[in-house]
Coordinates of C-alpha atoms (C1' of nucleotides) in Angstrom, one line a residue:
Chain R
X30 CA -58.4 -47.3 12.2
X31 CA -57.2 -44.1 10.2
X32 CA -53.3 -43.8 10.2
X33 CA -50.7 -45.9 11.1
X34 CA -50.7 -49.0 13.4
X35 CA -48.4 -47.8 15.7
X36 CA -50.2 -44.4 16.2
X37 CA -53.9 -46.5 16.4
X38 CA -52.4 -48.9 18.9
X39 CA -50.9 -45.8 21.2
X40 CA -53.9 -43.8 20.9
X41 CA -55.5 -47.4 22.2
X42 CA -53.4 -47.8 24.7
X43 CA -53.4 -44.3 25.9
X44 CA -57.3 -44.1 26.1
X45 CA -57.3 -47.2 28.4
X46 CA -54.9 -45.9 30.7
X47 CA -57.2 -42.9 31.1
X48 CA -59.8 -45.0 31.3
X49 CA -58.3 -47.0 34.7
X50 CA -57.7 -50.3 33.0
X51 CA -54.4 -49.8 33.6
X52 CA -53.7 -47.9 37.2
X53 CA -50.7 -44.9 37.7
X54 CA -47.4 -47.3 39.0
X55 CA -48.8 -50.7 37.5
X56 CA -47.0 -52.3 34.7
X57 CA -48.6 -52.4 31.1
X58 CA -48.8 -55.8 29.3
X59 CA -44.9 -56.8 28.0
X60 CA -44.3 -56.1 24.0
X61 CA -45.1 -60.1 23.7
X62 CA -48.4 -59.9 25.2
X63 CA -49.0 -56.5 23.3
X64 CA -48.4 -57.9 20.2
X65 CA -50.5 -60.8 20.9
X66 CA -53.4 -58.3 22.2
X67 CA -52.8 -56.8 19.0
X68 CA -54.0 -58.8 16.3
X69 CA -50.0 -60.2 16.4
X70 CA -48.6 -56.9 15.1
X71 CA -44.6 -57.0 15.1
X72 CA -42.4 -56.3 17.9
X73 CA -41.1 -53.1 16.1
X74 CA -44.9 -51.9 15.7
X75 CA -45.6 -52.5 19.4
X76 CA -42.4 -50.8 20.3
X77 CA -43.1 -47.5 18.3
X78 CA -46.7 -47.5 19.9
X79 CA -44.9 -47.0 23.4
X80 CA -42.4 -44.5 22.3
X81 CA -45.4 -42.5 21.7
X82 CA -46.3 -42.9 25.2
X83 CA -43.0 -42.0 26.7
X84 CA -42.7 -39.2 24.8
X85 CA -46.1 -38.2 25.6
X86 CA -45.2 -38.8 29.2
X87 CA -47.6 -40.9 30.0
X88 CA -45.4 -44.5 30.8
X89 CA -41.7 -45.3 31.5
X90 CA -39.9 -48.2 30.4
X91 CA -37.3 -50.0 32.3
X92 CA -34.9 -52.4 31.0
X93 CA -35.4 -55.8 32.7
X94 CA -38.7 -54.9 34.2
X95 CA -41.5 -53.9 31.9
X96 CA -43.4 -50.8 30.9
X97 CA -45.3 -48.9 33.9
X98 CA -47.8 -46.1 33.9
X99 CA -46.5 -42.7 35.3
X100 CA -48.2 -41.3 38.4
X101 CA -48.7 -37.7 38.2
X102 CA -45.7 -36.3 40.7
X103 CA -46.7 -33.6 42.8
X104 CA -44.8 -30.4 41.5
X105 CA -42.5 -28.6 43.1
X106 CA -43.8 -24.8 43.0
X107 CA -41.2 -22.1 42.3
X108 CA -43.2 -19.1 43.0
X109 CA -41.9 -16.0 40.7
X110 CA -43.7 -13.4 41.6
X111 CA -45.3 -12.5 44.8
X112 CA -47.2 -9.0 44.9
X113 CA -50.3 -7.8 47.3
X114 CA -51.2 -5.5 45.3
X115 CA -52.6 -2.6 48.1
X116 CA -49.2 -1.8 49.1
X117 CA -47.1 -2.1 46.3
X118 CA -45.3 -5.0 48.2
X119 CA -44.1 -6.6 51.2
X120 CA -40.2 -6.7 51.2
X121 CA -38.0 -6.2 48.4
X122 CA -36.2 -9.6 49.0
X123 CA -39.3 -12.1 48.9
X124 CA -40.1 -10.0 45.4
X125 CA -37.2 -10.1 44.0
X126 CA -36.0 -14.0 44.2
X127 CA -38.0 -16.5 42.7
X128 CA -38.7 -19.0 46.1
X129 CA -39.1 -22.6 47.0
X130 CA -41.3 -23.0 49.4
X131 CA -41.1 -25.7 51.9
X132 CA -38.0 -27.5 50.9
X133 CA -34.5 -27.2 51.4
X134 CA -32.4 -27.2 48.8
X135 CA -28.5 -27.9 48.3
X136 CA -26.5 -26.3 45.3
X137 CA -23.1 -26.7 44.3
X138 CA -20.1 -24.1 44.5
X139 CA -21.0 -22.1 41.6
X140 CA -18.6 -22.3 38.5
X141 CA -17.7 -19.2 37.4
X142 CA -16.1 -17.9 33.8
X143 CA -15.8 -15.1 31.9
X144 CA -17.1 -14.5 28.2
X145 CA -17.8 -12.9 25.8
X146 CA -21.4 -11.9 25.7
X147 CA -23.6 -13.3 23.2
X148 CA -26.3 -11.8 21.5
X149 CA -28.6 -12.8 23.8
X150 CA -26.6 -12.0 26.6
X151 CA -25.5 -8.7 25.4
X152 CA -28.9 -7.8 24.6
X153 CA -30.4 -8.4 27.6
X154 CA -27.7 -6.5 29.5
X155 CA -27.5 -3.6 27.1
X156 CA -24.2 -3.9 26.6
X157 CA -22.2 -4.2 23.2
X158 CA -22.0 -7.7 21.7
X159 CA -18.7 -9.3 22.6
X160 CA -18.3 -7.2 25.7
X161 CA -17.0 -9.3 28.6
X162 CA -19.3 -10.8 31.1
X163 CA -19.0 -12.9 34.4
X164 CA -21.1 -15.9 34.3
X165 CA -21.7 -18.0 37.3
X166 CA -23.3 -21.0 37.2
X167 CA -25.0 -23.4 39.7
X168 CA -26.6 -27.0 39.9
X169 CA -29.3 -26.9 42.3
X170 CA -30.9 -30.3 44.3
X171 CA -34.0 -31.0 46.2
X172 CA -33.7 -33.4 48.1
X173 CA -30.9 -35.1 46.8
X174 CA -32.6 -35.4 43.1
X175 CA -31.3 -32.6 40.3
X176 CA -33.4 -29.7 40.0
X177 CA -31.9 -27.0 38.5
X178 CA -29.6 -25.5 36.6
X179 CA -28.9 -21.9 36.9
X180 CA -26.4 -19.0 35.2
X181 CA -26.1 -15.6 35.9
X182 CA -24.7 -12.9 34.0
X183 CA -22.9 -9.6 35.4
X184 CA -21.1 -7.3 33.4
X185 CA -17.6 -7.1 33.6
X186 CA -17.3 -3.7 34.9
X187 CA -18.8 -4.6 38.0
X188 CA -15.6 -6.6 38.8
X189 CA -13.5 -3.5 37.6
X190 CA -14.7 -1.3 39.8
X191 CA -14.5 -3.3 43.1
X192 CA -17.1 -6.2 43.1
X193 CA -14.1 -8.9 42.5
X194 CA -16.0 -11.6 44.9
X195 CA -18.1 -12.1 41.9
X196 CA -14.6 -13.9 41.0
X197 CA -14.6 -16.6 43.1
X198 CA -15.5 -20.2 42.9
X199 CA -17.8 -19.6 46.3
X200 CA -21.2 -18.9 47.2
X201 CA -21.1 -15.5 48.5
X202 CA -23.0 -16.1 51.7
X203 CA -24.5 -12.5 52.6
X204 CA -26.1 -12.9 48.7
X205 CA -25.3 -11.4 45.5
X206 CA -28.4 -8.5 46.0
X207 CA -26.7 -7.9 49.1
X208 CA -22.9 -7.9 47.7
X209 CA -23.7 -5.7 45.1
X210 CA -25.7 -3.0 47.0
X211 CA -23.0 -2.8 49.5
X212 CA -20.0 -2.3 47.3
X213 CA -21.1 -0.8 44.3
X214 CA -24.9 0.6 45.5
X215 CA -26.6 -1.5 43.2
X216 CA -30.4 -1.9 43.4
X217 CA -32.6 -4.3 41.8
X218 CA -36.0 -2.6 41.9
X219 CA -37.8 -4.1 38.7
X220 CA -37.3 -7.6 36.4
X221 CA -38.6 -8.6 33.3
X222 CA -38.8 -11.9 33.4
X223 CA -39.2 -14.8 30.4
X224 CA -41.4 -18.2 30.2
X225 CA -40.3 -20.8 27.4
X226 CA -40.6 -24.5 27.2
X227 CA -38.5 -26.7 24.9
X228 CA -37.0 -30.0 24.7
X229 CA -34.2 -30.7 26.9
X230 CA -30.6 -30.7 24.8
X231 CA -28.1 -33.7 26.0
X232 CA -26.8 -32.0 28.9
X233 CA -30.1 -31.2 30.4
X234 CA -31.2 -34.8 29.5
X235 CA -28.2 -36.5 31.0
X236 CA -27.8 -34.0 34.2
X237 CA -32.2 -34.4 35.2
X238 CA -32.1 -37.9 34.0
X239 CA -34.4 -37.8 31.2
X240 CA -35.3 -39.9 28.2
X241 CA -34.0 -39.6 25.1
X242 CA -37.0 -38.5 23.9
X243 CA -40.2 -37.4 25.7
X244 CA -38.6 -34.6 28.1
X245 CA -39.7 -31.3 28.7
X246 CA -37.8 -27.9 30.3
X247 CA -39.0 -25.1 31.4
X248 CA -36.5 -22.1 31.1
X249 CA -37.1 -18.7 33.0
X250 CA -34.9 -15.8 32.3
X251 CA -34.5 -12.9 34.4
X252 CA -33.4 -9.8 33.6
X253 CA -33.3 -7.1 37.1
X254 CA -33.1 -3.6 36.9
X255 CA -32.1 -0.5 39.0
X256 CA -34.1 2.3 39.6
X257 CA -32.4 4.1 36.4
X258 CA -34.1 1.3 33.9
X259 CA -30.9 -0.1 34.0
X260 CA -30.2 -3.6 33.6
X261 CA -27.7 -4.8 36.4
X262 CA -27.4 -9.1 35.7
X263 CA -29.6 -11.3 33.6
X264 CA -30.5 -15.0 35.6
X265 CA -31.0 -18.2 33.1
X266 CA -33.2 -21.0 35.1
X267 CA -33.5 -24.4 33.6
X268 CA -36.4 -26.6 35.0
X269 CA -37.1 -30.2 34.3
X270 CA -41.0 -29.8 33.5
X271 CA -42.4 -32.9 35.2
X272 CA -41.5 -32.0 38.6
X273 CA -41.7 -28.1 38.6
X274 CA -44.4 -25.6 38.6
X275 CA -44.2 -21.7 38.3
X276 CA -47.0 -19.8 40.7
X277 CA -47.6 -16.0 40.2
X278 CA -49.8 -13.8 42.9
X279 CA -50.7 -11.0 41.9
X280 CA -53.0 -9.1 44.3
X281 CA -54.7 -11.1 47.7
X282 CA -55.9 -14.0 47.1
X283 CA -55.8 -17.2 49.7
X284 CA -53.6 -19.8 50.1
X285 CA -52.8 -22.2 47.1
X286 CA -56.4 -23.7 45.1
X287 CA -54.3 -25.9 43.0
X288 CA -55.5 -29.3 43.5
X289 CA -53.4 -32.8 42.6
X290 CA -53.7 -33.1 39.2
X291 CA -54.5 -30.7 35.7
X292 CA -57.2 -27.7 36.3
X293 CA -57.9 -28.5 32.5
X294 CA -57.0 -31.1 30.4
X295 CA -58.9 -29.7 27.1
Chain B
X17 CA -18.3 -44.2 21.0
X18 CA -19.5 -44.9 24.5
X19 CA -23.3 -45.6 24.4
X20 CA -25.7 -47.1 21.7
X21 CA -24.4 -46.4 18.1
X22 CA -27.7 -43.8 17.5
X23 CA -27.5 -42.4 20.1
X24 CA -24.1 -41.6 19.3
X25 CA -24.7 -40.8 15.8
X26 CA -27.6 -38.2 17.4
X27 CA -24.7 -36.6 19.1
X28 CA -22.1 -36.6 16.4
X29 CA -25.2 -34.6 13.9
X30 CA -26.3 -32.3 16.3
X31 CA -22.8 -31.2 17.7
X32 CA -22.4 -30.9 13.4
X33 CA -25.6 -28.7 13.2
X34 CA -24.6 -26.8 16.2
X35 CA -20.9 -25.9 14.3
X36 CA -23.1 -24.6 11.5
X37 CA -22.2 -27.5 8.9
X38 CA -25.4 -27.6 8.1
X39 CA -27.2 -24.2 8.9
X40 CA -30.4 -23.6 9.5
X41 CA -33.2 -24.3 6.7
X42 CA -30.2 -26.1 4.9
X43 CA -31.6 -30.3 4.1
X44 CA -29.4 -33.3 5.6
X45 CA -27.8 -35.7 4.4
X46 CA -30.4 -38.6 3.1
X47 CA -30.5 -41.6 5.3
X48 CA -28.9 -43.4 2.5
X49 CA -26.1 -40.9 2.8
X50 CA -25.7 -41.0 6.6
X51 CA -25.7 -44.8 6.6
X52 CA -22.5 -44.4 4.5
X53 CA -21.1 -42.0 6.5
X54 CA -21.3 -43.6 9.6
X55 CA -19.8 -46.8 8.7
X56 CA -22.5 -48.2 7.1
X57 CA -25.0 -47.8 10.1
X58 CA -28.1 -49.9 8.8
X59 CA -31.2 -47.3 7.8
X60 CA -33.5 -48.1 10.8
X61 CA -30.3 -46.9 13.1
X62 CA -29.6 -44.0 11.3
X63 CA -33.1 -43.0 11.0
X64 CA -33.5 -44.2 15.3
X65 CA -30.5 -41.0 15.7
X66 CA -32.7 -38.4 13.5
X67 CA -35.6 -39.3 15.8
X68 CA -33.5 -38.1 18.8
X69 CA -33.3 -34.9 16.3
X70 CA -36.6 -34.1 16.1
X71 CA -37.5 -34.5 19.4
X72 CA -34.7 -31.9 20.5
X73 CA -36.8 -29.8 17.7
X74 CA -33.6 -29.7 15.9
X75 CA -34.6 -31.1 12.6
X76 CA -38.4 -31.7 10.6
X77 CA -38.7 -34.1 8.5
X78 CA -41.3 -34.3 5.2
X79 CA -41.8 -37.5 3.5
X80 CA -40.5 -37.2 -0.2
X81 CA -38.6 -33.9 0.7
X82 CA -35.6 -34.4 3.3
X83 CA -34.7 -33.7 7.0
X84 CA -34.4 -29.7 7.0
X85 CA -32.5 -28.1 9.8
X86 CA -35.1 -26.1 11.9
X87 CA -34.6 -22.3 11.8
X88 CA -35.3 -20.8 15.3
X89 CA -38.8 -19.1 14.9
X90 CA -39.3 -15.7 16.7
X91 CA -42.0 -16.5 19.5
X92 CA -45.0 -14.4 19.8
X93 CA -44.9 -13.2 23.3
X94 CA -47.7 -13.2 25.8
X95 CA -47.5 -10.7 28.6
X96 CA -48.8 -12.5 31.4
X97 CA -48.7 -9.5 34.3
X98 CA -47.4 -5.9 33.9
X99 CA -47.0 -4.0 36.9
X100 CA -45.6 -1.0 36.8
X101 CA -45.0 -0.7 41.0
X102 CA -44.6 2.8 42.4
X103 CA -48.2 3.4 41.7
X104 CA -49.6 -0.2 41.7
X105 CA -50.8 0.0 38.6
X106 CA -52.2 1.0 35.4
X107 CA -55.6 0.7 34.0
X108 CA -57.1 -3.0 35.1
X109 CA -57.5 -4.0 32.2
X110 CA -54.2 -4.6 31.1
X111 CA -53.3 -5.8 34.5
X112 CA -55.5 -8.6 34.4
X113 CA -55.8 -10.1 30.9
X114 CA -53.0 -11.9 29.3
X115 CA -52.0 -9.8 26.5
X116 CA -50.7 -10.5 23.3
X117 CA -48.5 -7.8 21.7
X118 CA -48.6 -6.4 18.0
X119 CA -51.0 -9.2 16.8
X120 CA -54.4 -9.4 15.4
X121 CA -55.6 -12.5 16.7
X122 CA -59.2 -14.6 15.9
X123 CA -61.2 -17.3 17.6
X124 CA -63.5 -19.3 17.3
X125 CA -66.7 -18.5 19.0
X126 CA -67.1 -20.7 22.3
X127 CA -68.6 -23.6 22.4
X128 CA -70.0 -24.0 25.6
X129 CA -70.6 -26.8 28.1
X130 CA -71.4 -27.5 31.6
X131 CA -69.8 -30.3 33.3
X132 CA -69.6 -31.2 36.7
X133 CA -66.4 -29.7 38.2
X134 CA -63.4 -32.3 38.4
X135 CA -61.1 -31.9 41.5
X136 CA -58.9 -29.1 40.2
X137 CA -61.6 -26.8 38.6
X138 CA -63.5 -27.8 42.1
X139 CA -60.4 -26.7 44.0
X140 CA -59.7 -23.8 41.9
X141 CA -62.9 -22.4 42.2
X142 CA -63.4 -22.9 45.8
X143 CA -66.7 -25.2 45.3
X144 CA -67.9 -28.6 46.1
X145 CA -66.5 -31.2 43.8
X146 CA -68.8 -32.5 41.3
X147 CA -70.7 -29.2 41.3
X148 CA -71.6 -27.3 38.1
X149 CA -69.6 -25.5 36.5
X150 CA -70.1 -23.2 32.8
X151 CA -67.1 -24.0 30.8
X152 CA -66.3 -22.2 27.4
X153 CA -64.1 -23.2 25.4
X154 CA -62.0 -21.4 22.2
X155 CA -60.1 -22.4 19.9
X156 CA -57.4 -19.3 18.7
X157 CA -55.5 -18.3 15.8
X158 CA -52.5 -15.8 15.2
X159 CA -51.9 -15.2 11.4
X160 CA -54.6 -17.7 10.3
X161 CA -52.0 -20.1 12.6
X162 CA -53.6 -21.9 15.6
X163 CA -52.3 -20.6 18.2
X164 CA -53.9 -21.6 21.8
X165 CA -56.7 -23.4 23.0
X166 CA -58.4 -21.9 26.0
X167 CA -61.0 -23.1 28.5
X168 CA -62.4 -20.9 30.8
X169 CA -64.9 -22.5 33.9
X170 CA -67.6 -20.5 35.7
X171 CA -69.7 -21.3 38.9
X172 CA -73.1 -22.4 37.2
X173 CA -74.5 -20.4 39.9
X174 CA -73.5 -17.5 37.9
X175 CA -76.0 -18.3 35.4
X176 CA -78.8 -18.9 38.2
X177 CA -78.4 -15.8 39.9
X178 CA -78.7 -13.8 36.3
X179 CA -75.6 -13.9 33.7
X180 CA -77.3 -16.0 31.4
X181 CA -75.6 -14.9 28.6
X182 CA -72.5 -17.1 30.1
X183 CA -74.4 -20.2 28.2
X184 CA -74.3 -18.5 24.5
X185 CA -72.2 -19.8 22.0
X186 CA -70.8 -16.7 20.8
X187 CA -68.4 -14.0 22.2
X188 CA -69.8 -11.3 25.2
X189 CA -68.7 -8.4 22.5
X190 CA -68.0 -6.2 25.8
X191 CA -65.7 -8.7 27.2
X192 CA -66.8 -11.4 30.1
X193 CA -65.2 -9.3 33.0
X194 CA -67.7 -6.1 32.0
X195 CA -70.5 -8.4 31.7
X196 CA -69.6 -10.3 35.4
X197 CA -69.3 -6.6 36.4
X198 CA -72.6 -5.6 35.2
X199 CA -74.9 -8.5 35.7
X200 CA -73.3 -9.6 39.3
X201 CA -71.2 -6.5 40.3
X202 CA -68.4 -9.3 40.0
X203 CA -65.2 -7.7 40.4
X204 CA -61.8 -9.0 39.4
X205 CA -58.5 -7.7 41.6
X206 CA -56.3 -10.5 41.9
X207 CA -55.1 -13.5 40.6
X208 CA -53.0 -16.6 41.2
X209 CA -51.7 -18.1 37.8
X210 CA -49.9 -21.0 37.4
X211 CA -46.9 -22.3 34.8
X212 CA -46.5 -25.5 33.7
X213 CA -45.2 -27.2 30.7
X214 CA -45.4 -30.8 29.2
X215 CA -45.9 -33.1 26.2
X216 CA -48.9 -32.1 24.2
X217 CA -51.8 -34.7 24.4
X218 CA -53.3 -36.3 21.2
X219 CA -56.2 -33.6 21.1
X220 CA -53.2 -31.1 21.0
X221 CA -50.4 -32.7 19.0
X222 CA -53.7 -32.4 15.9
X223 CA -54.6 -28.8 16.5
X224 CA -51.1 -27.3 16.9
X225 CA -50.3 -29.8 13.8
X226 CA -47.3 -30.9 16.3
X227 CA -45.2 -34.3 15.9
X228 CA -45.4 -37.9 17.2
X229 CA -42.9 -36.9 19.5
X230 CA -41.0 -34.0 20.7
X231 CA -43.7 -31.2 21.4
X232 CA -44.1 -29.4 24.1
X233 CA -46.9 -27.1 25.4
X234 CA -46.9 -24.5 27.7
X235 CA -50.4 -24.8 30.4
X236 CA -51.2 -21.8 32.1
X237 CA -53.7 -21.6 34.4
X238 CA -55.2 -18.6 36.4
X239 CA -57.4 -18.2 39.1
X240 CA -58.9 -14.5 39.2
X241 CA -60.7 -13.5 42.6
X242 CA -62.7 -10.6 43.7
X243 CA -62.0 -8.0 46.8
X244 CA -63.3 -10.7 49.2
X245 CA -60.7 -13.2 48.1
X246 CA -63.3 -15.2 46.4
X247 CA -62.6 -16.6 43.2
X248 CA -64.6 -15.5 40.5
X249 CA -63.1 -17.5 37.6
X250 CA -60.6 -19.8 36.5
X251 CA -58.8 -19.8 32.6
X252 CA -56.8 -22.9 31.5
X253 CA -54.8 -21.8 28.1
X254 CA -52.7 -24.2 26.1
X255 CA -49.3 -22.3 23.9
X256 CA -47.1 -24.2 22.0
X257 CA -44.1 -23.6 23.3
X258 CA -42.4 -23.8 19.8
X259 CA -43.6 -20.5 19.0
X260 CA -44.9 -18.7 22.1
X261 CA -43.2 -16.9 25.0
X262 CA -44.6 -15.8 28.3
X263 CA -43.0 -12.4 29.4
X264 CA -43.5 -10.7 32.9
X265 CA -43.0 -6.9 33.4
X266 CA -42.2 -6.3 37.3
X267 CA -41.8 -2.5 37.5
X268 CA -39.6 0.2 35.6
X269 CA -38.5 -1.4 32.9
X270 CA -37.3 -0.3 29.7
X271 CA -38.4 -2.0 26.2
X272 CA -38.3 -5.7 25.4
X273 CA -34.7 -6.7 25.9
X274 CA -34.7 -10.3 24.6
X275 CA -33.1 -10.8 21.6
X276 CA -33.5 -13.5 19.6
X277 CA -32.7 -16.3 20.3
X278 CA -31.9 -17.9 23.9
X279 CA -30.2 -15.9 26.1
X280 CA -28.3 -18.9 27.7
X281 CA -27.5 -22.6 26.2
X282 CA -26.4 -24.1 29.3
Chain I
dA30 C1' -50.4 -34.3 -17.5
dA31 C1' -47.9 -38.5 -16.8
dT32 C1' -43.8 -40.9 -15.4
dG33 C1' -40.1 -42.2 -13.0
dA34 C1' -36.5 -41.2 -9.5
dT35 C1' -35.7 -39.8 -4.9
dT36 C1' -36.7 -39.6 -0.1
dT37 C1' -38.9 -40.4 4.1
dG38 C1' -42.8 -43.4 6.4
dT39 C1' -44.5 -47.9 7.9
dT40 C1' -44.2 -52.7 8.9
dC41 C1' -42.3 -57.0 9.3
dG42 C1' -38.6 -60.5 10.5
dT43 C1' -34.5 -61.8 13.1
dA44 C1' -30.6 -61.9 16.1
dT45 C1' -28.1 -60.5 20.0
dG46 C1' -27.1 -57.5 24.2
dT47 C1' -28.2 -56.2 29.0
dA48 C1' -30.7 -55.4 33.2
dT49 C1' -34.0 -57.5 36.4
dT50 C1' -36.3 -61.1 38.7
Chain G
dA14 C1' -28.0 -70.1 36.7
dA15 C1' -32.2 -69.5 34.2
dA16 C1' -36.1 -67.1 32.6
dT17 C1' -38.1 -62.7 31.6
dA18 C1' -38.3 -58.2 29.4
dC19 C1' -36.7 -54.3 27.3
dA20 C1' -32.7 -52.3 24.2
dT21 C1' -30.0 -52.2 20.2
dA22 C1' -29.0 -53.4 15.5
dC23 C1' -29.4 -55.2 11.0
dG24 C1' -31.9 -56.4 6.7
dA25 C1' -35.8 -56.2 3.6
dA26 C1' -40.1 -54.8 1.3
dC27 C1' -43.6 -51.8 0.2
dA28 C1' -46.2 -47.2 0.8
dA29 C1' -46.6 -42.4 0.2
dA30 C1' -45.1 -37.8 -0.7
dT31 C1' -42.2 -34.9 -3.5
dC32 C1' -39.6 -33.4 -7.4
dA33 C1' -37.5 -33.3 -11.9
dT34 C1' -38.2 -34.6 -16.5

DNA sequence: AATGATTTGTTCGTATGTATT
DNA sequence: AAATACATACGAACAAATCAT
């Protein structure tokens, strides 16, 4: 027993929940019985032990009913990339949208503003800092439960010179690619796209329902280009991690190998 | 205040931090000082509402020192696929190794095992569960910084049939694909990577010198095949996510647009 | 180099609130 | 309604790391 109790009595705990003793959706001895199992360590010492294994995502605790071992969820694959190789692609419109395959999904009306752009923004867009940019942002569902949340940025202009649906509060049902092709002759022929990870801030925690401490997004940003290098809207995706997996394909290769479960654990 | 005093306290310091009161790098209040200035909150709840802090990776806190306001660090950025598309591609090599930009990087020669294949290196991999597999293992560094830890599995029949140099404990100087190449006319075309991000386990937490709570890693796994859709090999890597980036290049593009920082909060 | 003050880390005890069974 | 179990909150003591003197 090196470090602290708490830490020795998570890292306990943890190893005999990998080890079976205690099975995925069964409930792990109350704080009373923990502390007793533990050589009668305090309450407060047991409880910090579990906070390590929320946040390491390996229990939940509910109020009223206990502590209970997660069961890996099966992920939800958002594929971001699809490319046979050979051909240089199939069509433009399975490239160019990251998909969900094999489940609906609802979103609401998007909400649409218009700022200034940040550096970020700006950046991305190559456009001056501060310019003016339409934002329109979504809350996507699968199957009833929050998935994610999404914001695109256009540039102004593009409402200037005659794209003024990207105004309104509605989906625009023929698609955005589609909008913009047809009244301005946009193209998006190319994206560079972005893979971070971070904690979840309180609106991500309170909108996915995660714990105050413990959760995990995944954020993918999207800038798409015309066949002139240049950049026509940037796309911000926020993922809750634990239920949401990324796929790339790049080339031929057969239908989905990932099993249940980590390839890798160490 | 609606909800539990620290968590309210939490929200009160971050929206603070967030207004620049206390800028980035700049040290906290003490806990003695916040307990005072929230109405004589008692220590343990002020310190509870700095733990929500740290595992938004808001704050770091040293023992003896203070709780400093973290500065956002500039990620290193992996390139996980760059294709330009009219063509279908540049050289191979750069197609199909992820590739870390403007950075020396070390590792640690492999150390090498073979295991029998658990269900997702079985899957992956195409072979019979509980089948050998080579696995090597590295441990890598950025800056004398660890960096990522990466496991790479191999049919053991690989070995039988003649690339016994898979089993050495040190680095193939001219690269594992040239080797494959060489020794089994193995040939790597495609791939199918996956994305995933979660809490880091204890293993990781200690390498990437992480917190109790409140890191994240970034798991990406790919599967690389050969004309015949077979799949040669399959790489599990492990990023933090504090300080890494994945970046996909999808055609024309023009240089790195992100700036830093996020390019969206919400 | 040693000391003491400051500041966070760990552990315990206790009481009360709230959701579930 | 009662018992169970986790959530919140306070108080206290000592340990360990850091910093100024």
């Amino acid at each position: 027993m090196a470090g602290a109790r708490y830490r020795d009595i998570a890292d306990d705990l943890a190893r005999r929940i990998g080890e079976g003793e205690f099975a995925a959706g069964e409930r792990l001895p109350t704080e009373e019985q923990l502390m007793a199992g533990y050589d009668n360590a305090s309450r407060n010492t047991v409880r910090e032990a579990v906070k390590i294994l929320k946040s390491r995502g390996l229990v939940q605790t509910t109020q009223g009913r206990g502590t209970f071992v997660l069961e890996g969820t099966v992920p939800t694959t958002v594929t971001l990339v699809s490319l046979p190789l050979p051909s240089g692609g199939g069509d433009a419109a399975r490239r160019f949208d990251a998909r969900l395959e094999d489940h609906a999904f609802e979103s609401t009306d998007p909400r649409v503003e218009i700022q200034r752009s940040s550096p970020g923004v700006a950046a991305a867009l190559a456009l001056p800092e501060g310019s003016r940019v339409v934002l329109r942002h979504q809350e996507r569902f699968v199957d009833g439960r929050p998935w994610s949340l999404q914001t695109t940025y256009y540039p102004m202009e593009y409402v200037t010179r005659g794209a003024d649906r990207l105004l309104d509060d509605e989906e625009i049902p023929e698609g955005v690619f589609a909008y913009l092709k047809e009244t301005l002759g946009l193209e998006q022929v190319a994206h560079r796209d972005r893979v971070t990870a971070r904690p979840p801030d309180a609106n991500e925690t309170a909108f996915f329902s995660l714990h105050d401490t413990g959760g995990v997004v995944i954020v993918h940003d999207r800038v798409g280009y015309d066949p002139g290098r240049t950049p026509i809207r940037c796309t911000c995706t926020v993922y809750p991690a634990d239920r949401n997996q990324l796929d790339l394909v790049i080339g031929a290769v057969p239908p989905s190998p990932w099993a249940p479960g980590r390839a890798a654990s160490r």
